[in-house]
Each structure stands twice: as structure tokens, then as C-alpha cells.
mmCIF file of C-alpha atoms in Angstrom:
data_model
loop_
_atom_site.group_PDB
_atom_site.id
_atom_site.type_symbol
_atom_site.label_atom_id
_atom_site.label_comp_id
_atom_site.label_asym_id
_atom_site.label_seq_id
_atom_site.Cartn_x
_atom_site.Cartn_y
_atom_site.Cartn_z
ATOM 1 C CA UNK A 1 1.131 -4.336 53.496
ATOM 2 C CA UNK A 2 1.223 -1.627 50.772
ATOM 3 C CA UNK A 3 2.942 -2.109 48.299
ATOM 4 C CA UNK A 4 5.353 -4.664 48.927
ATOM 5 C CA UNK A 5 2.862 -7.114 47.507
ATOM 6 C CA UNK A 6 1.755 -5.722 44.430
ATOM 7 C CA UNK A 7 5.575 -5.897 42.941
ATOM 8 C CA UNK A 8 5.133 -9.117 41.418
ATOM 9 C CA UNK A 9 2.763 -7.917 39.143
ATOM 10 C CA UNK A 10 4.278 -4.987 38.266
ATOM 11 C CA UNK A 11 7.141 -7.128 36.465
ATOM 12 C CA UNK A 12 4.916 -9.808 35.215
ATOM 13 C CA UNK A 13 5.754 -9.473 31.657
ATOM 14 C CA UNK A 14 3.059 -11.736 30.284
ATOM 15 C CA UNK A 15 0.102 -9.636 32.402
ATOM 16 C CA UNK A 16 2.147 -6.389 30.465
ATOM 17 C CA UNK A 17 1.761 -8.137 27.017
ATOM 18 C CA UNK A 18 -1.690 -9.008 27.520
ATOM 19 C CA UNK A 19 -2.047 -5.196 28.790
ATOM 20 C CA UNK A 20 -0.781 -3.860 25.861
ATOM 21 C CA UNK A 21 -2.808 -6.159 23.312
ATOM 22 C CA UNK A 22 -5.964 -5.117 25.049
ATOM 23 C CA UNK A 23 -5.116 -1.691 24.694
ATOM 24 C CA UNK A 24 -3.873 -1.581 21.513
ATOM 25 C CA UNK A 25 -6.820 -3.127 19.915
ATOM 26 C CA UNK A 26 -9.276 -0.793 21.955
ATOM 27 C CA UNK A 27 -7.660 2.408 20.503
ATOM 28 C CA UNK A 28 -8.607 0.875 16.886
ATOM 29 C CA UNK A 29 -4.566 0.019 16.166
ATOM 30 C CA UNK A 30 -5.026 -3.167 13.632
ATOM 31 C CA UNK A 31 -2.658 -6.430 14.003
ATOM 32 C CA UNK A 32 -3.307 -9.677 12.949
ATOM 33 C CA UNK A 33 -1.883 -12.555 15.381
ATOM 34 C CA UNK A 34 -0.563 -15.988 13.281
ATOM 35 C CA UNK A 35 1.251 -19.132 14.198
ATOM 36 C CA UNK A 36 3.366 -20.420 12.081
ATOM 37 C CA UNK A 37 6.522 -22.467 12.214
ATOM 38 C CA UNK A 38 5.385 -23.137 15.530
ATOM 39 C CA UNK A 39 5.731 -19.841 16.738
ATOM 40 C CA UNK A 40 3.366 -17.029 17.127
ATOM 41 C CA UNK A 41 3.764 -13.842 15.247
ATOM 42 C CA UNK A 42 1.977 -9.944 15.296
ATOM 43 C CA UNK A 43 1.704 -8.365 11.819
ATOM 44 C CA UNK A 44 1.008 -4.946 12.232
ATOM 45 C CA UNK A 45 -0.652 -2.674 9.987
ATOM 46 C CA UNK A 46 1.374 -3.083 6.514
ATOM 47 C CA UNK A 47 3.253 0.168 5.098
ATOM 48 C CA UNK A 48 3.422 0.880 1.551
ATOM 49 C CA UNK A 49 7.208 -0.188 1.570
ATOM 50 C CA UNK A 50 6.252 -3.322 3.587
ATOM 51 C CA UNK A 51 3.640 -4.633 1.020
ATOM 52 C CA UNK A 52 5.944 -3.729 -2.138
ATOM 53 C CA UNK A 53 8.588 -6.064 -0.237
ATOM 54 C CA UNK A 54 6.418 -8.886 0.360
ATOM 55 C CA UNK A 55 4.771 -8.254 -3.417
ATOM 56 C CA UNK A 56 8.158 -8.339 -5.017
ATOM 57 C CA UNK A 57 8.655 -12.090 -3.566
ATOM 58 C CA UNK A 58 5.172 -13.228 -4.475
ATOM 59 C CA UNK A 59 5.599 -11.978 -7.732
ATOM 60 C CA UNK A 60 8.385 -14.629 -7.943
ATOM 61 C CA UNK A 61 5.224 -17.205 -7.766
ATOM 62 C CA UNK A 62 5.060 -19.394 -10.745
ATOM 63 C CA UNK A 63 2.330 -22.075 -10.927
ATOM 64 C CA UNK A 64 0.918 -23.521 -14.257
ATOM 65 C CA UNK A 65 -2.275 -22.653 -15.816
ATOM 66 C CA UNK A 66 -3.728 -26.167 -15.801
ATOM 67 C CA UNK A 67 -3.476 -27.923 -12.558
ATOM 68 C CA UNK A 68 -3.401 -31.740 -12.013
ATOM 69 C CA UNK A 69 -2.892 -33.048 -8.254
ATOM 70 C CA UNK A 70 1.075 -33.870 -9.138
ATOM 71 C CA UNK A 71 1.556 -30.706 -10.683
ATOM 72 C CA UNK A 72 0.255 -28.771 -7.492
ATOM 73 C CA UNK A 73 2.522 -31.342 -5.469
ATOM 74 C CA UNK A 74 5.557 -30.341 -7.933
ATOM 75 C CA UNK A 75 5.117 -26.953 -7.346
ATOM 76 C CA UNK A 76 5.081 -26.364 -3.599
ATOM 77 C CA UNK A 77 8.907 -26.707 -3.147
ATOM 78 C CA UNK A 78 9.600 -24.043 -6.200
ATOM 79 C CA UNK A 79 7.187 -21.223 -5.057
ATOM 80 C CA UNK A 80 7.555 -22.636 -0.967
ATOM 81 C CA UNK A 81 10.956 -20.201 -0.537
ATOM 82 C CA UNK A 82 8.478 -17.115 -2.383
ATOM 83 C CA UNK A 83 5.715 -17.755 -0.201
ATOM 84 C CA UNK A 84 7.722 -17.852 2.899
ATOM 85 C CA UNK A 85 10.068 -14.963 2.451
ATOM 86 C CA UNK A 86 7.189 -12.675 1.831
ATOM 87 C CA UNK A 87 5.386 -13.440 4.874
ATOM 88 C CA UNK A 88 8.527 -13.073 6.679
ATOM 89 C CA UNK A 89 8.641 -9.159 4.939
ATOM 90 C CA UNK A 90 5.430 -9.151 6.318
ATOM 91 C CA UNK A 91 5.945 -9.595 9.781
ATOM 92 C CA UNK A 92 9.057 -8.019 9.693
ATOM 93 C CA UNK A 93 7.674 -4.948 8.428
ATOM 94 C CA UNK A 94 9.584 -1.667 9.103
ATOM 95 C CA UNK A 95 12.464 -0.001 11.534
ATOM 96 C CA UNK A 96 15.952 -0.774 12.225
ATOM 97 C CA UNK A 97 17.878 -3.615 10.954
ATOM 98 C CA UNK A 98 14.378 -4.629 8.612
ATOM 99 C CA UNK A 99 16.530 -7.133 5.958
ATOM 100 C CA UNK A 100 18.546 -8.809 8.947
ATOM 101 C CA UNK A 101 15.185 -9.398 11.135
ATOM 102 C CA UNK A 102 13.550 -10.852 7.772
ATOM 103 C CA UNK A 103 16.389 -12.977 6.821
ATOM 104 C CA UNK A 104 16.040 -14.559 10.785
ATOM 105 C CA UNK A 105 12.287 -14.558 10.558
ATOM 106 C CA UNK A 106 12.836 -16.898 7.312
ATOM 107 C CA UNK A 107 15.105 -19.285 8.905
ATOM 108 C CA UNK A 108 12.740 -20.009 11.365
ATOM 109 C CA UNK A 109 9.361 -20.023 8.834
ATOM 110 C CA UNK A 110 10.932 -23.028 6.927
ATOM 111 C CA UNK A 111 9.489 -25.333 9.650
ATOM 112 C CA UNK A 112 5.986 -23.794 8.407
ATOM 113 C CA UNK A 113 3.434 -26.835 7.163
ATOM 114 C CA UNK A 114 1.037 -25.859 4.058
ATOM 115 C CA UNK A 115 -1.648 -24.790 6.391
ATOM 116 C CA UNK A 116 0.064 -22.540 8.375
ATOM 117 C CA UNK A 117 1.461 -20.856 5.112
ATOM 118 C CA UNK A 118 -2.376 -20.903 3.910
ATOM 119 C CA UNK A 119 -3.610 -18.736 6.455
ATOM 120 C CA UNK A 120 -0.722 -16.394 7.071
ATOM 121 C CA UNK A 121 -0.774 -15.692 3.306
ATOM 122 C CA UNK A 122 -4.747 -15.073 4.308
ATOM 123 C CA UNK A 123 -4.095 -12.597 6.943
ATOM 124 C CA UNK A 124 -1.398 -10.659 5.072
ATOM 125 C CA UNK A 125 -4.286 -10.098 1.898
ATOM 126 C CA UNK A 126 -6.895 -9.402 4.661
ATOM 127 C CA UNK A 127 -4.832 -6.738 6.016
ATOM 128 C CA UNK A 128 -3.739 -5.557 2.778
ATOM 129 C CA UNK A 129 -7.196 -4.682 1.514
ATOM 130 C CA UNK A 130 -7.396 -2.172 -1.325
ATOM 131 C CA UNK A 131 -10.143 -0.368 0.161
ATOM 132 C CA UNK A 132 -8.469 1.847 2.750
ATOM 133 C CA UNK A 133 -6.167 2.940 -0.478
ATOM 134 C CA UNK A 134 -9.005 3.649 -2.664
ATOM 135 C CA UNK A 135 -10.521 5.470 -0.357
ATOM 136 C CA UNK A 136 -7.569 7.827 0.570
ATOM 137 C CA UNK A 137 -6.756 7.640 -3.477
ATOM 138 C CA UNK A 138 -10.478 8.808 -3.780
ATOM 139 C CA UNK A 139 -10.145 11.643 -0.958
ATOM 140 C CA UNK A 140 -6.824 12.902 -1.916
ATOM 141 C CA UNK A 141 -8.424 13.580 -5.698
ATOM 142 C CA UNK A 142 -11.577 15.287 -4.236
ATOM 143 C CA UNK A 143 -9.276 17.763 -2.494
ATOM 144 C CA UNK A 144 -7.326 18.432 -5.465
ATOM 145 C CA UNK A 145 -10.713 19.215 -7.556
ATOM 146 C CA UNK A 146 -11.803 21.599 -4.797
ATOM 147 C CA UNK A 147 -8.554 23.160 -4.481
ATOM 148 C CA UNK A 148 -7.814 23.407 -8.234
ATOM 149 C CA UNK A 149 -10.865 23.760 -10.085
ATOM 150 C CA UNK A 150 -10.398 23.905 -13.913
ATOM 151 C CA UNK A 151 -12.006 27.174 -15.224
ATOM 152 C CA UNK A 152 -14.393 27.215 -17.368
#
């Protein structure tokens, strides 16, 4: 018997998925899982560099400061191509080939509905947080007081 049975498993890609999101979220590493465009995605943690390329498309974003219902409706195709490439930067995120993998990942967002778009845009601003950076911003200027105390 051995282990002539137990092969299946060992190449059951879906069980080594599954293995690896279990243990990936147990040693603390952060993700956020969205479907969108009918597909699912994994945004890992977001780099500096990722979040200024997905900021430099939002910044693109142009609504009006009064809203009406047909002026919300009039906007979504303008600001629809914004929205979308940025969460694609976001998913992308770093590595090899980053622009070409984005550029794909857009092609196959455009089939994205309003929804989906709200709560990817949700996750990526969730995961973004300010805090960790304040905190690190916070840190990194205590040391530099100990280190290099003005005399007095």
C-alpha cells in the first residue's frame, strides 16, 4: 500500500492552493481575496511603488462637486477606465514584467459591474491604511531623536 496511494494528493493543485492560503494567513502575511470581472483575484500587501501606481490613475478621477442622479450616471464611463486601471496596478503589484501583467489584468477588469468595482476599490483603501506608515514614520523619527539629540 504505501505510498502508491497518497500520489494523487501530492499533485492536487487545488488541496496545494488551499495549503498555501492557510499558511500564509497563519504566519500573519496580509492579502485581500476579490472577484471581479468574474474572476477571483489576491492583492497582496501593497508596496510603496504599488500604491503610487494605482494613486497616479485615481488621481485621474474627476467627478463634479454637486451631484444629481444623471450626473453620477454621466460620470461612470469617464472615471470607469481610472478606476479600473488602478485596481489592476493593484493586483498586479510588483516583479517581473509588472506594466505587461497590468495592461492584461485591465483587459479582463472591463467586464467588472459597479459593485464589483465598489468593493475592490474598498479592499485596496483597507489595505492601504495610513496607520502602519504613521507608525513606522513615527518610529523612524524617535530613533533619529535618540540617536541625534540636539545639544543644549
Amino acid at each position: 500500500m504505501g505510498l502508491v496511494p497518497m500520489l494523487p494528493f501530492l499533485f492536487n493543485k487545488k488541496m496545494n492552493k488551499a495549503s498555501k492560503l492557510i499558511s500564509e494567513s497563519m504566519l500573519g502575511l496580509e492579502f485581500a481575496s476579490i472577484e471581479i470581472g468574474g474572476r477571483w483575484y489576491k492583492i497582496k500587501l501593497l508596496s510603496i511603488e504599488t500604491i503610487c501606481r494605482y494613486v497616479r490613475y485615481w488621481s485621474r478621477i474627476d467627478i463634479q462637486e454637486s451631484h444629481t442622479v444623471f450626473s453620477i450616471i454621466s460620470e461612470v464611463p469617464r472615471n470607469k477606465e481610472a478606476l479600473l486601471r488602478g485596481i489592476a496596478e493593484a493586483i498586479t503589484g510588483g516583479g517581473f514584467m509588472k506594466n505587461l501583467r497590468s495592461k492584461l489584468i485591465y483587459k479582463r477588469l472591463k467586464k467588472a459591474n459597479l459593485i464589483e468595482i465598489e468593493k475592490a476599490v474598498e479592499s485596496i483603501i483597507a489595505m492601504t491604511g495610513g496607520e502602519r506608515f504613521f507608525k513606522s514614520a513615527s518610529l523612524a523619527k524617535n530613533a533619529t531623536m535618540i540617536v541625534a539629540r540636539p545639544k543644549q
